[in-house]
mmCIF file of C-alpha atoms and ligand atoms in Angstrom:
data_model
loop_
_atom_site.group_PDB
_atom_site.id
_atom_site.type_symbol
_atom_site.label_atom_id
_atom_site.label_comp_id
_atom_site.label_asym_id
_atom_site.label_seq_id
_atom_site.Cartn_x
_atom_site.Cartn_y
_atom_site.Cartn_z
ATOM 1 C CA UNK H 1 185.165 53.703 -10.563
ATOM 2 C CA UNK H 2 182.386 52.336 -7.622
ATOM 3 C CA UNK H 3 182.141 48.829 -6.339
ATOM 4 C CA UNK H 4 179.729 46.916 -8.525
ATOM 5 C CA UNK H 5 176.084 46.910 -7.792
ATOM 6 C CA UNK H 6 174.322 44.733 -10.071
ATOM 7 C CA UNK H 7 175.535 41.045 -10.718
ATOM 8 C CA UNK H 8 174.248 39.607 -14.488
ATOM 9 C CA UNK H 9 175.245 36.310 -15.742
ATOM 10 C CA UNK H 10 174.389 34.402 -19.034
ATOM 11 C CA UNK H 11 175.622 32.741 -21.718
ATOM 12 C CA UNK H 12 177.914 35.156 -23.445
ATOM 13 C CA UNK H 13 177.795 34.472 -27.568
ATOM 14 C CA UNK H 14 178.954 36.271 -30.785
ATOM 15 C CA UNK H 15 175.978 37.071 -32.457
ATOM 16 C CA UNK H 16 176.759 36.432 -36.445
ATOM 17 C CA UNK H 17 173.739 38.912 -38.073
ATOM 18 C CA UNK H 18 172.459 39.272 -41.227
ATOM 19 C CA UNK H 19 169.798 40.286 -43.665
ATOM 20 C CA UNK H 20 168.896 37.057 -45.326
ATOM 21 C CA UNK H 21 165.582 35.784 -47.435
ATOM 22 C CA UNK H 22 162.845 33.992 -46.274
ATOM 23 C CA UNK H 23 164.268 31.087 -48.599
ATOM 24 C CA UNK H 24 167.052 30.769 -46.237
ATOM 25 C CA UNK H 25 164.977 30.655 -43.213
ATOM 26 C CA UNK H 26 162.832 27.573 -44.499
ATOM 27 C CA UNK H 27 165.958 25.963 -45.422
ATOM 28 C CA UNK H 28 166.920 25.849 -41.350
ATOM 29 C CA UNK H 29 163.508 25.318 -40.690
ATOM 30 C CA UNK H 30 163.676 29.060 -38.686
ATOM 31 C CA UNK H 31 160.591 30.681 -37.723
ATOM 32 C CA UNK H 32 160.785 35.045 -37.045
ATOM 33 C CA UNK H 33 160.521 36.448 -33.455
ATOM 34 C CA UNK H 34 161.647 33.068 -32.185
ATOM 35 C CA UNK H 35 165.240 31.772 -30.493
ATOM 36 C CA UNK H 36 166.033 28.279 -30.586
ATOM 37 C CA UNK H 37 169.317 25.856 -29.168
ATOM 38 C CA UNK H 38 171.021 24.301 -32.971
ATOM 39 C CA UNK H 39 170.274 21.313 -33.705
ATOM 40 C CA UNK H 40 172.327 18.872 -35.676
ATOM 41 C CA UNK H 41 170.404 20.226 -39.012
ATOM 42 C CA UNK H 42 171.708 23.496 -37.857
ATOM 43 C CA UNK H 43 175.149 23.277 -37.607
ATOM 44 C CA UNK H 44 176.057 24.232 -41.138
ATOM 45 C CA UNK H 45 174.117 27.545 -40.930
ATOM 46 C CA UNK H 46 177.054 29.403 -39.487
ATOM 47 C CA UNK H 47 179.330 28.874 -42.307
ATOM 48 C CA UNK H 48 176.618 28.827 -44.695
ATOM 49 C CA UNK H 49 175.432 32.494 -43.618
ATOM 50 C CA UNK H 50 179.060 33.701 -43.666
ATOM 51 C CA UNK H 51 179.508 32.338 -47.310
ATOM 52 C CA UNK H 52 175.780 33.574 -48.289
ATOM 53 C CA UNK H 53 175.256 37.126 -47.306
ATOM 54 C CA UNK H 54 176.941 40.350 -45.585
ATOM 55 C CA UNK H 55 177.614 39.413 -42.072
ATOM 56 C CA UNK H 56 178.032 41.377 -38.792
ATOM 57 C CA UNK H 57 179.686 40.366 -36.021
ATOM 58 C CA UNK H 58 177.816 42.058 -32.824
ATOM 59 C CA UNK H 59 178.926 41.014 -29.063
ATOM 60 C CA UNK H 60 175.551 38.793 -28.017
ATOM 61 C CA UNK H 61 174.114 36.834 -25.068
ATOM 62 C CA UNK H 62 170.612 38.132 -24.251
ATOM 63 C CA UNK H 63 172.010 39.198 -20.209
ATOM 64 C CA UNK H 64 175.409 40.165 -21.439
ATOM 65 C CA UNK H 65 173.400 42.814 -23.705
ATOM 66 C CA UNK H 66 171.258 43.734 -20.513
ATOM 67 C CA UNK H 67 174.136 43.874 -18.622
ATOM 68 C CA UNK H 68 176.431 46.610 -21.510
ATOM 69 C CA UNK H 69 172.924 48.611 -21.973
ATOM 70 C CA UNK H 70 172.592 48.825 -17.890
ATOM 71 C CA UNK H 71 176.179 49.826 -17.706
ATOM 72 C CA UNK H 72 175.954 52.734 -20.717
ATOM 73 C CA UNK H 73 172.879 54.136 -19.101
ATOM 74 C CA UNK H 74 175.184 54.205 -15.443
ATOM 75 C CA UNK H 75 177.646 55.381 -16.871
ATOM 76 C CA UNK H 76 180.163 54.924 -13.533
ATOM 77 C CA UNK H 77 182.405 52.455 -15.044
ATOM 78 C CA UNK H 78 182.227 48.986 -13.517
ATOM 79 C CA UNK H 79 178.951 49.276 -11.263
ATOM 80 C CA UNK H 80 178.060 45.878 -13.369
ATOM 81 C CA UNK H 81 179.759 42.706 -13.458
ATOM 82 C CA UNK H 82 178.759 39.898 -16.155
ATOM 83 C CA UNK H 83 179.770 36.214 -15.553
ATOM 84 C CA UNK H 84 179.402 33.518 -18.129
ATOM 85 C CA UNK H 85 181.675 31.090 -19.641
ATOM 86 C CA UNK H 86 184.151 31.577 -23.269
ATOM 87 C CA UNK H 87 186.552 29.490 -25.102
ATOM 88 C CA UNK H 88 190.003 30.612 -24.673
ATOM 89 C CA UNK H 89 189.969 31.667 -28.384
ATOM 90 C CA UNK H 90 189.479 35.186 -30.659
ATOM 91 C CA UNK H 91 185.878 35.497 -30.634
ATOM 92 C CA UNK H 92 186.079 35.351 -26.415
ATOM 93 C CA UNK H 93 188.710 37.890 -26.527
ATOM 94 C CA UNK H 94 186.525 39.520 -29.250
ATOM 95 C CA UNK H 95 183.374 39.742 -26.537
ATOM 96 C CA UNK H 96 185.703 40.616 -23.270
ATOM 97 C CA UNK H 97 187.286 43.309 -25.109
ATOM 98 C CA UNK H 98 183.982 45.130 -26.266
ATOM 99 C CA UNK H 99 182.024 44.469 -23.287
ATOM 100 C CA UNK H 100 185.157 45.737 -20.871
ATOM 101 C CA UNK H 101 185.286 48.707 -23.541
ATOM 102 C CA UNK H 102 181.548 49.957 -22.156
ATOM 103 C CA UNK H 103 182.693 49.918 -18.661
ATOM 104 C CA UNK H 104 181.640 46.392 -17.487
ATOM 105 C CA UNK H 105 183.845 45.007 -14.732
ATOM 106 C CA UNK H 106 183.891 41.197 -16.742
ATOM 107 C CA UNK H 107 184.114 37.851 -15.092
ATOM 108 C CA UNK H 108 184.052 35.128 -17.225
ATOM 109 C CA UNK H 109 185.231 31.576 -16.833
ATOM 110 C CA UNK H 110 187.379 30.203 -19.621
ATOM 111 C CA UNK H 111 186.992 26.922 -21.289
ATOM 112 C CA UNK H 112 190.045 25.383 -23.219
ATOM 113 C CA UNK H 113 188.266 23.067 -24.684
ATOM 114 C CA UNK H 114 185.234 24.374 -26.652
ATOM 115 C CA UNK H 115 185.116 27.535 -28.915
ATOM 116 C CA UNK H 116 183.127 30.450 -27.692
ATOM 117 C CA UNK H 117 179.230 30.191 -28.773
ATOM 118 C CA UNK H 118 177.941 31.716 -31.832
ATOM 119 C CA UNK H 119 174.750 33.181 -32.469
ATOM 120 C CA UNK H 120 173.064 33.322 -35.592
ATOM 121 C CA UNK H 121 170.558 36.700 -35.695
ATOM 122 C CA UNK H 122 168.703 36.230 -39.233
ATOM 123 C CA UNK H 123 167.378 39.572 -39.585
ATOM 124 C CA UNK H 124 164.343 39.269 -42.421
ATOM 125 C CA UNK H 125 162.174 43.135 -42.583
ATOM 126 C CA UNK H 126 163.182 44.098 -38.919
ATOM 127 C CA UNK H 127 161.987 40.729 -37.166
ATOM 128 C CA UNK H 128 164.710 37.976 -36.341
ATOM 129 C CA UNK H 129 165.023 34.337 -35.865
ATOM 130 C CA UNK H 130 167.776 32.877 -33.643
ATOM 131 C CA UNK H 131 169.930 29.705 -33.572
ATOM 132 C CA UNK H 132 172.458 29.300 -31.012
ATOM 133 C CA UNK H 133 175.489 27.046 -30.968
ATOM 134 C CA UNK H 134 176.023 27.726 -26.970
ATOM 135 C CA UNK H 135 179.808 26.531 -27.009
ATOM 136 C CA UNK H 136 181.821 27.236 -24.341
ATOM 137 C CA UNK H 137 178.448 28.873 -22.701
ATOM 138 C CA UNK H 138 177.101 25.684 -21.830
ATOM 139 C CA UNK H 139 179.903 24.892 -19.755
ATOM 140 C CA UNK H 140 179.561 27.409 -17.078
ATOM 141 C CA UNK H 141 180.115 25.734 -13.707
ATOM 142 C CA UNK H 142 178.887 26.915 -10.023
ATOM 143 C CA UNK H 143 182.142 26.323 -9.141
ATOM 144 C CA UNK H 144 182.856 29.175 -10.912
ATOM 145 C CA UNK H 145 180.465 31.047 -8.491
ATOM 146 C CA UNK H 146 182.304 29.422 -5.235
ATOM 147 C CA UNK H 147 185.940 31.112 -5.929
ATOM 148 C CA UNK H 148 187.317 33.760 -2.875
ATOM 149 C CA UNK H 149 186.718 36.547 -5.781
ATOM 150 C CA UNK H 150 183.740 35.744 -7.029
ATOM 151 C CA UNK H 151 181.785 35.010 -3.327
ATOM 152 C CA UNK H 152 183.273 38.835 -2.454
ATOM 153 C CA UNK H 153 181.832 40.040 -5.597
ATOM 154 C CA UNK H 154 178.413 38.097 -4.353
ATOM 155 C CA UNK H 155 178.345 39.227 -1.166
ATOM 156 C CA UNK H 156 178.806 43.070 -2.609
ATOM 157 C CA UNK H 157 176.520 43.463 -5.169
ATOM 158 C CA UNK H 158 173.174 45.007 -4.617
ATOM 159 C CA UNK H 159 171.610 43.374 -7.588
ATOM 160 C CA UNK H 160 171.296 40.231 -9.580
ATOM 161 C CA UNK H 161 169.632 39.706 -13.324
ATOM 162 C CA UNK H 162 169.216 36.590 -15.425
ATOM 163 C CA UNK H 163 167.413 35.853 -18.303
ATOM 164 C CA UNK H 164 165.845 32.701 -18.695
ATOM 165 C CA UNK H 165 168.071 30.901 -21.333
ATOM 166 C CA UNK H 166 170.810 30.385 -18.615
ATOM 167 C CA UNK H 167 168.794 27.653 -17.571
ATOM 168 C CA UNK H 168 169.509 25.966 -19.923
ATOM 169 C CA UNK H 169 172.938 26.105 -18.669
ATOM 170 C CA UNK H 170 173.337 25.756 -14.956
ATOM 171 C CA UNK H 171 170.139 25.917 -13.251
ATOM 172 C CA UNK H 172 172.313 25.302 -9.584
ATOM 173 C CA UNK H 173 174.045 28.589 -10.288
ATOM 174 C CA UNK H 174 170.852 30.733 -10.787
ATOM 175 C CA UNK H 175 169.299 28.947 -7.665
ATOM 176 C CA UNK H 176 172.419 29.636 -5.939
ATOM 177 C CA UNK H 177 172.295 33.218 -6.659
ATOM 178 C CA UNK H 178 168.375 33.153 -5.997
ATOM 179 C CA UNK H 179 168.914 31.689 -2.780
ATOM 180 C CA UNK H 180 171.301 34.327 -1.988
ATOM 181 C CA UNK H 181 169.060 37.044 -3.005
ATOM 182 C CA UNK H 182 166.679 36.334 -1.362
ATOM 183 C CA UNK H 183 168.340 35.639 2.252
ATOM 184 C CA UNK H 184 170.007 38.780 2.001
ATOM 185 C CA UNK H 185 167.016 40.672 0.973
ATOM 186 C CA UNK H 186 168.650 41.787 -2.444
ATOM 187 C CA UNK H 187 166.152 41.955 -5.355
ATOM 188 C CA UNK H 188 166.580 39.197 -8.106
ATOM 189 C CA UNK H 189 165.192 40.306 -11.532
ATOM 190 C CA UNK H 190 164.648 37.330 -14.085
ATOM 191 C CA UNK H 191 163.565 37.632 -17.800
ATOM 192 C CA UNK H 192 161.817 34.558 -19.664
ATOM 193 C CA UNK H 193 163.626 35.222 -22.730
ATOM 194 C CA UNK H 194 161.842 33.312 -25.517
ATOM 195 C CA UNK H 195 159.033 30.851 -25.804
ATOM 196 C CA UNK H 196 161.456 27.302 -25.697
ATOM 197 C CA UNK H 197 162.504 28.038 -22.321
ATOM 198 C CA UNK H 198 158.862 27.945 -20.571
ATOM 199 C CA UNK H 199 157.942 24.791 -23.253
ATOM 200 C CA UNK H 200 160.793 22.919 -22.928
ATOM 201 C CA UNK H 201 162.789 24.179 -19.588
ATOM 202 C CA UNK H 202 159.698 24.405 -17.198
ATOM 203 C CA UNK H 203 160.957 22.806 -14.084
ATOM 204 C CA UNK H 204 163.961 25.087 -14.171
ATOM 205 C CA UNK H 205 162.023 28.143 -14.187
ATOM 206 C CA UNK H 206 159.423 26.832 -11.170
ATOM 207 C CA UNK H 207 162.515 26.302 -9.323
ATOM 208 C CA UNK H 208 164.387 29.959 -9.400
ATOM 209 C CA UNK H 209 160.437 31.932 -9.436
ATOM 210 C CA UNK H 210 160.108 31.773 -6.301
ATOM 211 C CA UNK H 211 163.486 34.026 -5.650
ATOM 212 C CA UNK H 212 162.651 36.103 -8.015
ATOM 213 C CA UNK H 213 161.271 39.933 -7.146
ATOM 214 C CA UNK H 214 160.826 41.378 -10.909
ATOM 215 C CA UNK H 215 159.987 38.793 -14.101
ATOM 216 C CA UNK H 216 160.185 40.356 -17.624
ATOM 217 C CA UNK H 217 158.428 38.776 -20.358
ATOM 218 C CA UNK H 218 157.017 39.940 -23.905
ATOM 219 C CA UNK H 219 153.717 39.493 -24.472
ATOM 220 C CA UNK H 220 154.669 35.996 -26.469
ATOM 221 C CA UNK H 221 156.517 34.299 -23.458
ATOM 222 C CA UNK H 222 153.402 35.807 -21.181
ATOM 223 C CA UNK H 223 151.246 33.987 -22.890
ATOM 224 C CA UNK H 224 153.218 30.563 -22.991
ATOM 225 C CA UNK H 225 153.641 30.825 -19.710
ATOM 226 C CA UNK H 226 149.954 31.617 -18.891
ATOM 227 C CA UNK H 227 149.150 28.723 -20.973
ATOM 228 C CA UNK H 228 151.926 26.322 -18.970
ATOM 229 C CA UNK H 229 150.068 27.551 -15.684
ATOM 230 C CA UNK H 230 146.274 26.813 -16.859
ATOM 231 C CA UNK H 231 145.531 30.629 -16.087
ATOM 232 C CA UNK H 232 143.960 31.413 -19.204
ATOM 233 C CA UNK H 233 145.037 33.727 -22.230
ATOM 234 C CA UNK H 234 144.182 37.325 -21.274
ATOM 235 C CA UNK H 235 148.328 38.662 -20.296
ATOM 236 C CA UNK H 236 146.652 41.324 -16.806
ATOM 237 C CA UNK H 237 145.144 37.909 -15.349
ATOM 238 C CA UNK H 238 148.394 35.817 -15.794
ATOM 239 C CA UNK H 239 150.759 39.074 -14.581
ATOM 240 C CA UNK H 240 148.090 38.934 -11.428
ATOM 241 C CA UNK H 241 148.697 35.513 -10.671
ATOM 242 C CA UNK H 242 152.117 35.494 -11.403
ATOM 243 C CA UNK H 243 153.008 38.249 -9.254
ATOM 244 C CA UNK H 244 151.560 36.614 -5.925
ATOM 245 C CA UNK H 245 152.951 32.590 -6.761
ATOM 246 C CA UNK H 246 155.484 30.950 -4.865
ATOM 247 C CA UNK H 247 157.337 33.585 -3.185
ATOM 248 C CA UNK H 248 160.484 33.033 -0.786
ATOM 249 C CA UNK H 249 161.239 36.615 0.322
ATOM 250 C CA UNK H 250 158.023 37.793 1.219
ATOM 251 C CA UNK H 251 159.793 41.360 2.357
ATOM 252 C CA UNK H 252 159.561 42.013 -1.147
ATOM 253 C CA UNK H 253 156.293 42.167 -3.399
ATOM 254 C CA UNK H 254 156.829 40.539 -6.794
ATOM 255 C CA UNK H 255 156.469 43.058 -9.748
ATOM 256 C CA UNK H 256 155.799 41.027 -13.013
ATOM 257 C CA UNK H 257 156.326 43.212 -16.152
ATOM 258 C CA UNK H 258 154.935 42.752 -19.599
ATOM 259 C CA UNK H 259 156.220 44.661 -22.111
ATOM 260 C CA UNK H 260 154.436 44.536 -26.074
ATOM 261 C CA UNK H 261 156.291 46.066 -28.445
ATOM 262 C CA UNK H 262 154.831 49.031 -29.035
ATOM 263 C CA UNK H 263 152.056 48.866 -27.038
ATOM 264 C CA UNK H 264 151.734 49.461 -23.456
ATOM 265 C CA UNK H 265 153.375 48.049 -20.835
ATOM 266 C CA UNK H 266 151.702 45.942 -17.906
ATOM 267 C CA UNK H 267 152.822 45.416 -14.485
ATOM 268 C CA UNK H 268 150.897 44.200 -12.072
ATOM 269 C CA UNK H 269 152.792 44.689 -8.038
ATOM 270 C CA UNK H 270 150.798 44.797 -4.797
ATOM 271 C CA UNK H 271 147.471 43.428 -6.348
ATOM 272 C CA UNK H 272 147.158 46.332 -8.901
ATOM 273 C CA UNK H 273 148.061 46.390 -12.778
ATOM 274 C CA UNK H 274 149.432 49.779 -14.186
ATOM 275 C CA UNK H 275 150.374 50.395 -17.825
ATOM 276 C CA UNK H 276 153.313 52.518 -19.280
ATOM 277 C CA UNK H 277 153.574 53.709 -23.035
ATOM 278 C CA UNK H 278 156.781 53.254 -24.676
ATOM 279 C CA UNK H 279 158.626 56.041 -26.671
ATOM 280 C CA UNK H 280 157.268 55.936 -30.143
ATOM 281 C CA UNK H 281 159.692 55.096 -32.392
ATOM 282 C CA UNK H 282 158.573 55.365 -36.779
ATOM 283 C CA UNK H 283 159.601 52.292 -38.779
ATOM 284 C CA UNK H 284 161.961 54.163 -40.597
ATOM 285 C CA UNK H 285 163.903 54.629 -38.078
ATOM 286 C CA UNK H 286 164.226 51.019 -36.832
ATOM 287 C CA UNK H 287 167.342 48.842 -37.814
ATOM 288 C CA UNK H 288 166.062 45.939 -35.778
ATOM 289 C CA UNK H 289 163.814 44.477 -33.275
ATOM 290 C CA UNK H 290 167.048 42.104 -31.905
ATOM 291 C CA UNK H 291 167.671 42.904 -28.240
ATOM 292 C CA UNK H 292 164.855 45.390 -27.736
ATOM 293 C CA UNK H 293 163.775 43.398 -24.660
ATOM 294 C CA UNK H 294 167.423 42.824 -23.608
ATOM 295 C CA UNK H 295 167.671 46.241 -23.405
ATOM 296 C CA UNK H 296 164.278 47.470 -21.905
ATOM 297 C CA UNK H 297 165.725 45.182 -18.770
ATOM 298 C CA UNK H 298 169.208 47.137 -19.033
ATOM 299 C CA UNK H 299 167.648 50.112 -18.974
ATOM 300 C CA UNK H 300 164.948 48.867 -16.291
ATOM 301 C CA UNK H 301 168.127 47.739 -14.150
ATOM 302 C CA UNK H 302 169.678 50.765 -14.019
ATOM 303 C CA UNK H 303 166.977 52.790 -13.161
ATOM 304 C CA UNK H 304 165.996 49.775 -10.436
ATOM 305 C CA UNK H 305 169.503 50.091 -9.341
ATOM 306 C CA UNK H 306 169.398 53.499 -8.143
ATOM 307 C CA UNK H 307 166.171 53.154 -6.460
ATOM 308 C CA UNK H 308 164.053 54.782 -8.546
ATOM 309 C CA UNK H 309 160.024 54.015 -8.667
ATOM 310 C CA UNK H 310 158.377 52.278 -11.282
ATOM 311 C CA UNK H 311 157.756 54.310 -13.518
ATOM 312 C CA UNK H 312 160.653 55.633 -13.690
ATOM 313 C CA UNK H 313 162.562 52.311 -14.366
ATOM 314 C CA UNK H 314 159.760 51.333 -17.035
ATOM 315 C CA UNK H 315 160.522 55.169 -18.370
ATOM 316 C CA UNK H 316 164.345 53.684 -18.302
ATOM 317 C CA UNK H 317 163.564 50.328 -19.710
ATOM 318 C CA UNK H 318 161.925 52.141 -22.450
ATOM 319 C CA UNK H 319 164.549 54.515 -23.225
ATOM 320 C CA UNK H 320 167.294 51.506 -23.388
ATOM 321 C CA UNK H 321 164.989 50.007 -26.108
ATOM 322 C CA UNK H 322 164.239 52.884 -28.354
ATOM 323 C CA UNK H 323 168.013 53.473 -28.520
ATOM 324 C CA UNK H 324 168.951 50.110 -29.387
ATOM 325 C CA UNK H 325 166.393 48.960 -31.910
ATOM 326 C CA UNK H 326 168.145 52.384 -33.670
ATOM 327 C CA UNK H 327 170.905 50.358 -33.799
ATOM 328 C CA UNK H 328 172.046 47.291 -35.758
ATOM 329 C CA UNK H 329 171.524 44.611 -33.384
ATOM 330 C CA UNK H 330 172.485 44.942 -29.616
ATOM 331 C CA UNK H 331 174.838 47.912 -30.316
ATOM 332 C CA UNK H 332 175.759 50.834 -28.075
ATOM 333 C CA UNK H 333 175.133 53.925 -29.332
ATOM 334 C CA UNK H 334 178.863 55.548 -29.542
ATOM 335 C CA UNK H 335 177.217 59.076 -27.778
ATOM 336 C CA UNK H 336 176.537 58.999 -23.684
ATOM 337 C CA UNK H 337 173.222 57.732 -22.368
ATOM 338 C CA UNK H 338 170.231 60.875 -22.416
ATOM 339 C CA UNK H 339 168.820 59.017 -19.251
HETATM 340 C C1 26A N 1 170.461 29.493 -24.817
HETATM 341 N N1 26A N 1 170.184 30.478 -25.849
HETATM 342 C C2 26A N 1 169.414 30.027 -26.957
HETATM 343 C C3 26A N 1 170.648 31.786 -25.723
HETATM 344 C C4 26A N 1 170.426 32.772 -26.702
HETATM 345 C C5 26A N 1 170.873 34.082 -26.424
HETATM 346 N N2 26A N 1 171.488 34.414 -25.277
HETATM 347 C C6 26A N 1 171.687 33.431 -24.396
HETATM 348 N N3 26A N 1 171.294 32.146 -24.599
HETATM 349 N N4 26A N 1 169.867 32.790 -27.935
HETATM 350 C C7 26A N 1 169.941 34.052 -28.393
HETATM 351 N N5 26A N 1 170.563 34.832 -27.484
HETATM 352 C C8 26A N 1 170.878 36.255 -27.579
HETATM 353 O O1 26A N 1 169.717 37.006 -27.575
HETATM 354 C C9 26A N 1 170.099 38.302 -28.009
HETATM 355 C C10 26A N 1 168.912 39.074 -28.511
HETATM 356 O O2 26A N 1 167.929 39.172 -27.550
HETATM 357 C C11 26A N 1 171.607 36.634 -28.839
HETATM 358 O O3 26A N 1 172.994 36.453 -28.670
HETATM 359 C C12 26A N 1 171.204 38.098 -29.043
HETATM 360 O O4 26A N 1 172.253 38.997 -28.778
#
């Protein structure tokens, strides 16, 4: 066992997945490739899945993924810590016991009051569409973050991550940890996470950018964000501008990294744009697309976290991804990490 290097935090969630028909999509109003907060019309989905199709239940939470894939590519048990808040119910104990189980050292605040959140993954030919019932997540408080044991755990770490729907959360928290980051001279890596958060969640982001060193985004959230900004459509131009705007530690260069499914992926760092070529992977062989960017970052993270260059961590990032996509949802292969 080490001390823990890399701090991740997010909105842990049991994703319910299943197969289900485009009929049942339109009934929720659910679009694929997108992630969206329930509404009121939602609500019955959950049940409504259960009762309609073969479900899974898969531990979810987009940084709690990034966080188990980092922590199976490690491999030294508890060199990542994940923070979010449960319900004090089965389906928290549910995600504390698997994500303890691959190694991570777990923090997570418990709420009494409100049942663990629930995601529903609607898996339709290999694309998804998700509807979250946050729960307990969306009562994470930086309180939390101001305990004896979780400012040591702070002030140890090497590393932080986030993805972008914590903000919808507790924006003070992820400015807090920003803040801390970036005083300390401790990289902060930050991924947009889906569409809704740069439409509808914009101030939050403009407020933790500027602490943040490395920003992840598909080429979809690129290109909202581009769009938010005014800088035009074409994804090199909007990773240039992005990597030089509103920095607070100017020791470190922002890298901004693009990833596109298949296709190569940008990253523009120090005024120059480089692209990297995933690992191949035929359609037969993928379950599903859910978490592939989740897990690029884990496997970007780790890499990151040892100091490697990047190439090497994009090499990582796209190792983490062909493995999971091989899996049904954001599950661990049960074999060690070939990285
Ligand atoms: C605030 N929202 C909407 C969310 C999420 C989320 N994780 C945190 N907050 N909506 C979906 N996810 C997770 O994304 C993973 C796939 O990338 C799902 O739980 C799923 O595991």
């Amino acid at each position: 066992m080490s001390s823990p290097k890399i701090f991740c935090i997010g909105n842990p969630l049991l994703d319910i997945s299943a197969h289900v028909t485009t009929d049942f999509l339109t009934k929720y109003d659910l679009k694929l490739g997108n992630a969206i907060l329930a509404e009121e019309k939602h609500m019955p989905i959950y049940e409504d899945l259960v009762k309609s199709f073969k479900v899974d239940y898969i531990p979810g939470g987009a940084a709690q993924n990034t966080a188990r894939v980092a922590q199976w590519m490690l491999k030294d048990k508890q060199t990542v810590v994940y923070s979010g808040c449960v319900g004090k119910d089965e389906n928290g104990k549910i995600l504390r016991e698997a994500t303890e189980s691959n190694g991570v050292l777990v923090k997570y605040l418990e709420n009494s009051e409100v049942p663990t959140g629930a995601c529903a993954v609607l898996i339709n030919d290999k694309e998804r569409s998700m509807c979250t019932n946050l729960g307990a997540a969306n009562k994470f408080h930086i309180s939390h973050l101001e305990t004896e044991e979780m400012k040591a755990i702070i002030n140890s770490v090497e590393n932080f991550y986030m993805a972008g729907y914590f903000l919808t959360v507790s924006p003070d928290s992820a400015v807090l940890l920003g803040k801390h980051a970036a005083e300390n001279n401790k990289p902060f890596l930050f991924g947009l996470a889906a569409p809704f958060i740069i439409d509808f969640f914009f101030t939050q982001v403009e407020q933790l950018l500027p602490y943040v060193d490395v920003v992840f985004a598909n080429e979809s959230e690129a290109a909202t964000f581009g769009r938010k900004m005014n800088w035009g459509e074409d994804l090199a131009v909007i990773a240039e501008k992005l990597s030089v705007w509103n920095k607070v530690n100017t020791k470190r260069s922002r890298a901004v990294v693009f990833t596109q499914g298949p296709n190569a992926t940008l990253v523009f760092q120090d005024g120059k744009l480089t692209q990297y070529k995933p690992i191949a992977v035929p359609s037969e062989e993928i379950v599903d697309l859910n978490a592939a960017g989740d897990s690029f970052c884990g496997g970007f993270l780790a890499a990151f976290s040892l100091g490697k260059d990047m190439a090497k961590c994009c090499e990582a990032g796209h190792y983490g991804a062909w493995e999971i996509i091989r899996q049904n949802g954001a599950t661990l292969p049960t074999t060690p990490s070939k990285f």
